[in-house]
Short mmCIF file of C-alpha atoms in Angstrom, two decimals:
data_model
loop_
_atom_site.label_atom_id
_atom_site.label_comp_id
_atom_site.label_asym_id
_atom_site.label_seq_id
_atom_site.Cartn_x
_atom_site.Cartn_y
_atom_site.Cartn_z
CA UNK A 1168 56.91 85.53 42.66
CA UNK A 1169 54.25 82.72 43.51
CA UNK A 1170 56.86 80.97 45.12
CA UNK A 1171 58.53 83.59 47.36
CA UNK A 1172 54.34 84.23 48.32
CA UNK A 1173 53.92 80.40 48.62
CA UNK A 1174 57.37 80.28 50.95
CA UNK A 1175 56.25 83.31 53.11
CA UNK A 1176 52.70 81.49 53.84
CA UNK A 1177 54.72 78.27 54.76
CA UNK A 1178 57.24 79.82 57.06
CA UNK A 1179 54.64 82.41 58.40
CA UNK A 1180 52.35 79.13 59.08
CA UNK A 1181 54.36 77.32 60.68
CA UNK A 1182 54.76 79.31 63.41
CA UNK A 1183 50.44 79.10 63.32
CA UNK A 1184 51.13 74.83 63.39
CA UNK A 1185 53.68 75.46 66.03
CA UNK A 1186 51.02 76.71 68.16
CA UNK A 1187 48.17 74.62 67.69
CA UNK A 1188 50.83 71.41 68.93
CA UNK A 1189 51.34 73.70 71.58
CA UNK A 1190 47.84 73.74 72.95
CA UNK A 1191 47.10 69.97 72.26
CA UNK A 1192 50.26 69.86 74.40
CA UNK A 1193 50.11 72.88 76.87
CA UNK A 1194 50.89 70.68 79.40
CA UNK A 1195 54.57 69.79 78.77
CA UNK A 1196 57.23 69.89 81.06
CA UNK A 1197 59.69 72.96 81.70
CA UNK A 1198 62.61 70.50 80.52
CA UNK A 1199 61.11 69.54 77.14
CA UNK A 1200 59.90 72.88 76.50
CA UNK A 1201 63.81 73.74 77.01
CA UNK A 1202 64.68 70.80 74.67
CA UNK A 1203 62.65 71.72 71.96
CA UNK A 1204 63.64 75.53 71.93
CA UNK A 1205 67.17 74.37 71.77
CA UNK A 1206 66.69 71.98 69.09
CA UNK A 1207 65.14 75.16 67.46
CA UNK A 1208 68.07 76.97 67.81
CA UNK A 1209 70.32 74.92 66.62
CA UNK A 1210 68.25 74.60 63.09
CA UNK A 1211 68.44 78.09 63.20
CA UNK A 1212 72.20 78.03 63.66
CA UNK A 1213 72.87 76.10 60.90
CA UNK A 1214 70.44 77.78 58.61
CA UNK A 1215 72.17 80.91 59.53
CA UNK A 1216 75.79 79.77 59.36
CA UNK A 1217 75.40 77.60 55.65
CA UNK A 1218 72.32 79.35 54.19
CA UNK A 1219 73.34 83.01 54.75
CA UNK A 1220 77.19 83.79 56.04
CA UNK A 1221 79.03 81.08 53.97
CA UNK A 1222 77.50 82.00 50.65
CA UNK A 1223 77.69 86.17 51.57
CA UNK A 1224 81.63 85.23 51.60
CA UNK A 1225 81.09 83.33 47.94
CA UNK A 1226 79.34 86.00 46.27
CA UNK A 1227 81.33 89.27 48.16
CA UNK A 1228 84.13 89.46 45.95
CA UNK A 1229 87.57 91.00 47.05
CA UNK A 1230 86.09 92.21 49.82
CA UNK A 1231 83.63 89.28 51.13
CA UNK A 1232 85.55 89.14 54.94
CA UNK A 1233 84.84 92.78 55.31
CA UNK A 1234 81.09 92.52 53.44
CA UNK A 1235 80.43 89.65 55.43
CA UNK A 1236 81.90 90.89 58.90
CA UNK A 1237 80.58 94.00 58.70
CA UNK A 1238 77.30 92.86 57.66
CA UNK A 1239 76.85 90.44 61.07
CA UNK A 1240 77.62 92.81 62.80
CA UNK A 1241 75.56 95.47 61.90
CA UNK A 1242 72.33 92.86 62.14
CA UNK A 1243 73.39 91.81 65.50
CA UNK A 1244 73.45 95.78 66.32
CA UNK A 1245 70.27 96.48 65.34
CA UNK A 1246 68.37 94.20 66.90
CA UNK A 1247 70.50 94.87 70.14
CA UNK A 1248 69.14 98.24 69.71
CA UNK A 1249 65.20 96.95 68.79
CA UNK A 1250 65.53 94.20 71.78
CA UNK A 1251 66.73 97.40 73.94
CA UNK A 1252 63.29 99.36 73.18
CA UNK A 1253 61.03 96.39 72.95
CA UNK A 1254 62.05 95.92 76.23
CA UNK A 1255 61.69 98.86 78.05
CA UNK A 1256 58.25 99.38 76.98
CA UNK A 1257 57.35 95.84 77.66
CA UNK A 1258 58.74 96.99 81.60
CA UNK A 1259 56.98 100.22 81.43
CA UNK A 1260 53.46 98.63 80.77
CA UNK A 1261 53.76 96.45 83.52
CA UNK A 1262 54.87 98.45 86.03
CA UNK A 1263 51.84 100.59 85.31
CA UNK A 1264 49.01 97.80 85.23
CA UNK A 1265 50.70 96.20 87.91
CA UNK A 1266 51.12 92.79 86.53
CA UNK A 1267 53.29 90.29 88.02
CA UNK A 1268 57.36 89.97 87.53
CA UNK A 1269 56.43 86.23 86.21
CA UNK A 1270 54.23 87.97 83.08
CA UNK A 1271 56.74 90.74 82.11
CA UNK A 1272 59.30 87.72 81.58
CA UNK A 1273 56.67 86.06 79.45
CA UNK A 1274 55.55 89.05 77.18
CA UNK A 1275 59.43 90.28 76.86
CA UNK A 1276 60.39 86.67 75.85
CA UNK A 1277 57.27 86.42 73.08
CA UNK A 1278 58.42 89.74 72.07
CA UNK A 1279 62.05 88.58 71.62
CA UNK A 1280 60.55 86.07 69.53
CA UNK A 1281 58.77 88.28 67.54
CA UNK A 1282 61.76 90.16 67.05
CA UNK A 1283 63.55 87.75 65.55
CA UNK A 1284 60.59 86.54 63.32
CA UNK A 1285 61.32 89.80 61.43
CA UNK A 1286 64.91 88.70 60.60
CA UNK A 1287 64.49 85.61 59.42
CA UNK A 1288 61.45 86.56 57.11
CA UNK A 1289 63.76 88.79 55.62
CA UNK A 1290 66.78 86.13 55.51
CA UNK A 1291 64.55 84.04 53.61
CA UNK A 1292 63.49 86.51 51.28
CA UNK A 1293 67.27 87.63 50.54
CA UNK A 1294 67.46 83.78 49.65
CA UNK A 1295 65.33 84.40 46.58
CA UNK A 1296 66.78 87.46 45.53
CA UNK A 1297 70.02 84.87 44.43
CA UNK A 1298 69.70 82.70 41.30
CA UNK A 1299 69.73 79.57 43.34
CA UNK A 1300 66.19 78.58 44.07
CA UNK A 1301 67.51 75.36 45.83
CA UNK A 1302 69.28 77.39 48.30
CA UNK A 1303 66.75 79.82 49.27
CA UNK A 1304 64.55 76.67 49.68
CA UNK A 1305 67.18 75.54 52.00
CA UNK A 1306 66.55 78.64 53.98
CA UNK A 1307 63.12 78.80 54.21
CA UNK A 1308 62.68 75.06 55.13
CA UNK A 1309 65.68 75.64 58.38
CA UNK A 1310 63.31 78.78 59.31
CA UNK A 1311 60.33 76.83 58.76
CA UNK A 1312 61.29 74.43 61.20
CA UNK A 1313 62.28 76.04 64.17
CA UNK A 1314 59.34 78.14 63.82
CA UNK A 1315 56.93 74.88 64.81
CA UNK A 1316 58.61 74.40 67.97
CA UNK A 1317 58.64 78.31 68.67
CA UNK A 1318 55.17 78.45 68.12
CA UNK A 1319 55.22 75.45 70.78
CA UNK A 1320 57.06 77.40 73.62
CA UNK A 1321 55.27 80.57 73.57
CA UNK A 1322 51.64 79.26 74.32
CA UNK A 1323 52.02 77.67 77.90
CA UNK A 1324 54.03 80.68 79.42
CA UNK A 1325 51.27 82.47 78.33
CA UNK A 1326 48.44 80.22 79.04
CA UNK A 1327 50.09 79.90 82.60
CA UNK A 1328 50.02 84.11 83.11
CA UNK A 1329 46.33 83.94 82.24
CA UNK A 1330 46.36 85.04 79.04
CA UNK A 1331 43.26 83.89 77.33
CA UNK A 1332 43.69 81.07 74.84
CA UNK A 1333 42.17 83.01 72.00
CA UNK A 1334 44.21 86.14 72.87
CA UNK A 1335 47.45 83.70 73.27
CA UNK A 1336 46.83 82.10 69.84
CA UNK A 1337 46.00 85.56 68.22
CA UNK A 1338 49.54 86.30 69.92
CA UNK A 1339 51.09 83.68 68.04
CA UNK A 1340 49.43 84.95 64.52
CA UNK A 1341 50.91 87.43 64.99
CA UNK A 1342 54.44 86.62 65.38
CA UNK A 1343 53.94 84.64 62.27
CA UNK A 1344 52.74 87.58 60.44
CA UNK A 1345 55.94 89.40 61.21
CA UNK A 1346 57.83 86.77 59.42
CA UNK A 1347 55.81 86.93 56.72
CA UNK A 1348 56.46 90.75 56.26
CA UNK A 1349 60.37 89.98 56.68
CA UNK A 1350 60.17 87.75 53.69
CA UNK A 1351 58.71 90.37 50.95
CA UNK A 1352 61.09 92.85 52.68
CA UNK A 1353 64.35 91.07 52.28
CA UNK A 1354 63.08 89.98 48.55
CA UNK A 1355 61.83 93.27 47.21
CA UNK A 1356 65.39 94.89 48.76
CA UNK A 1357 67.42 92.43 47.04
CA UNK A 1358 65.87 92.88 43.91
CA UNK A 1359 66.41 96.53 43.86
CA UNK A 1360 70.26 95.86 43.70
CA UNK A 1361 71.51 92.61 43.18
CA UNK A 1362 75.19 94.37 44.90
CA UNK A 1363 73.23 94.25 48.38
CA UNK A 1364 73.13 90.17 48.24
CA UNK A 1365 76.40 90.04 50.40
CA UNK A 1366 75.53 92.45 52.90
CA UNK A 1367 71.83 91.39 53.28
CA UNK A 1368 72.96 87.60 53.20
CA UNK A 1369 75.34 88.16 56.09
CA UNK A 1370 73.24 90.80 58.14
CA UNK A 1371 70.32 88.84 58.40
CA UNK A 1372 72.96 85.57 59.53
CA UNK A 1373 73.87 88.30 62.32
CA UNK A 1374 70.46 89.12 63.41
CA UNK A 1375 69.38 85.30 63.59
CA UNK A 1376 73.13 84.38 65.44
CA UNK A 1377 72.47 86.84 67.74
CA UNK A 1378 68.79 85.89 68.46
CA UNK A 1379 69.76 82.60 69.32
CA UNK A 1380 73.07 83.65 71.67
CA UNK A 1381 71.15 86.79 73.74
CA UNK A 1382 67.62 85.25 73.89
CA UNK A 1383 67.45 81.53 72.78
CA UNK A 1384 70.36 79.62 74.49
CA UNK A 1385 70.25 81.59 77.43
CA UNK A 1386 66.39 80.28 78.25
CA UNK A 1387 67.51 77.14 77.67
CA UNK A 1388 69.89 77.40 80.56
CA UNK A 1389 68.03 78.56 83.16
CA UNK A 1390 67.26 75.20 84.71
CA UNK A 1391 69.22 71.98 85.75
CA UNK A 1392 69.11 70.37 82.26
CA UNK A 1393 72.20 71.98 80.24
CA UNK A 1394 73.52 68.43 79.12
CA UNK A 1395 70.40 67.99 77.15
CA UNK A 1396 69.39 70.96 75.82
CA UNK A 1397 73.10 71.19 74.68
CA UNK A 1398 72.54 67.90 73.08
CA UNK A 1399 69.37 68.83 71.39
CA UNK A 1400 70.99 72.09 70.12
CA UNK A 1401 73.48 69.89 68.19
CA UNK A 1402 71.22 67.78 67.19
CA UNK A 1403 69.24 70.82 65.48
CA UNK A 1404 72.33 71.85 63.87
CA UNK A 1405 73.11 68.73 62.52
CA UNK A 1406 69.71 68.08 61.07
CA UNK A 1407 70.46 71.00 58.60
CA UNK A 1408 73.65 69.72 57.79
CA UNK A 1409 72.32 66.49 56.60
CA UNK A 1410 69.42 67.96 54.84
#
């Protein structure tokens, strides 16, 4: 237990370390800030792909496609569904304090990232609910370190809408936090029935695949720089594979 507490501080914190970097650097370019989210995603990828889906089809049994299928899928629903409704109150409160089109994109994209901090607490809590200590290490340390340059990202959009630094920073907390809920959640689930593992493996793999497909890659594309964020994507996943 003083592990899975010490391993939801650490990837809770370094979304908190992400964001201090981003303030000492609040300055960066709209390219590297596209870079470094992509290199993010790819960790996150890989993490997702070898530290969730691939060992949900080891430990499934007879059944591990279906498990494992039906387990991405129905993490990849439901935050469809929670993206969907974070959304349209994120639209609704601006359109009634009047704020700008440029701040709405900013609050729903530190939302989405919030969303998906939930996730991949709980992915790396699952991790721990295995025998395999070394793998669920594996997991938190992929989540760990896409957090840092997530925390990076969010704070100048936000800084740049005129969001107050302390208010920005309390922002990114908070995210953190989220992930640090996800992690006793997925844990204490797993360790009420050990039968769960393949489902919980694979539907947090969904949720975090799907993150990075509707909300991740996408930013990363908006601008004239595809080549290398595309390149800094595999050089994420990669990373993982050699760790």
């Amino acid at each position: 237990m003083e592990l899975v507490l010490l391993t939801a501080a650490g990837v809770g914190g370094a979304t908190v370390i992400g964001a201090v970097i981003g303030f000492i650097f609040k300055k960066l370019s709209h390219r590297f800030s596209d870079i470094v989210l992509s290199f993010a995603a790819g960790v996150m990828l890989s993490s997702s792909v070898i530290g969730l889906i691939l060992p949900a089809l080891e430990d499934g049994g007879s059944f591990s496609s279906l498990i494992t299928t039906a387990g991405i899928f129905s993490g990849a629903f439901s935050i469809k569904l929670l993206s969907s409704f974070i959304d349209r109150i994120m639209k609704n409160a601006t359109e009634q304090t009047d704020k700008s089109t440029t701040l709405h994109r900013v609050l729903v994209f530190v939302s989405a990232i919030a969303i998906h901090n939930l996730p991949e607490g709980i992915a790396a809590g699952v991790g721990f609910g295995t025998d395999n200590t070394a793998d669920a290490l594996f997991i938190a340390f992929g989540i760990a370190m896409q957090n840092i340059p997530e925390g990076m990202v969010v704070i100048p959009p936000m800084l740049s809408c005129g969001i107050s630094p302390k208010k920005a920073f309390l922002t990114a907390v908070f995210t953190g936090l989220i992930e640090v809920i996800g992690t006793f959640i997925g844990y204490f689930t797993v360790n009420i029935s050990a039968s769960l593992l393949p489902f919980a493996l694979s539907f947090a793999g969904g949720t975090m695949i799907y993150v990075i497909c509707d909300e991740m890659i996408p930013e990363t594309q908006k601008k004239n720089n595809k080549k290398w964020v595309s390149f800094a994507l595999l050089c994420g996943f990669c990373l993982i594979l050699f760790i």
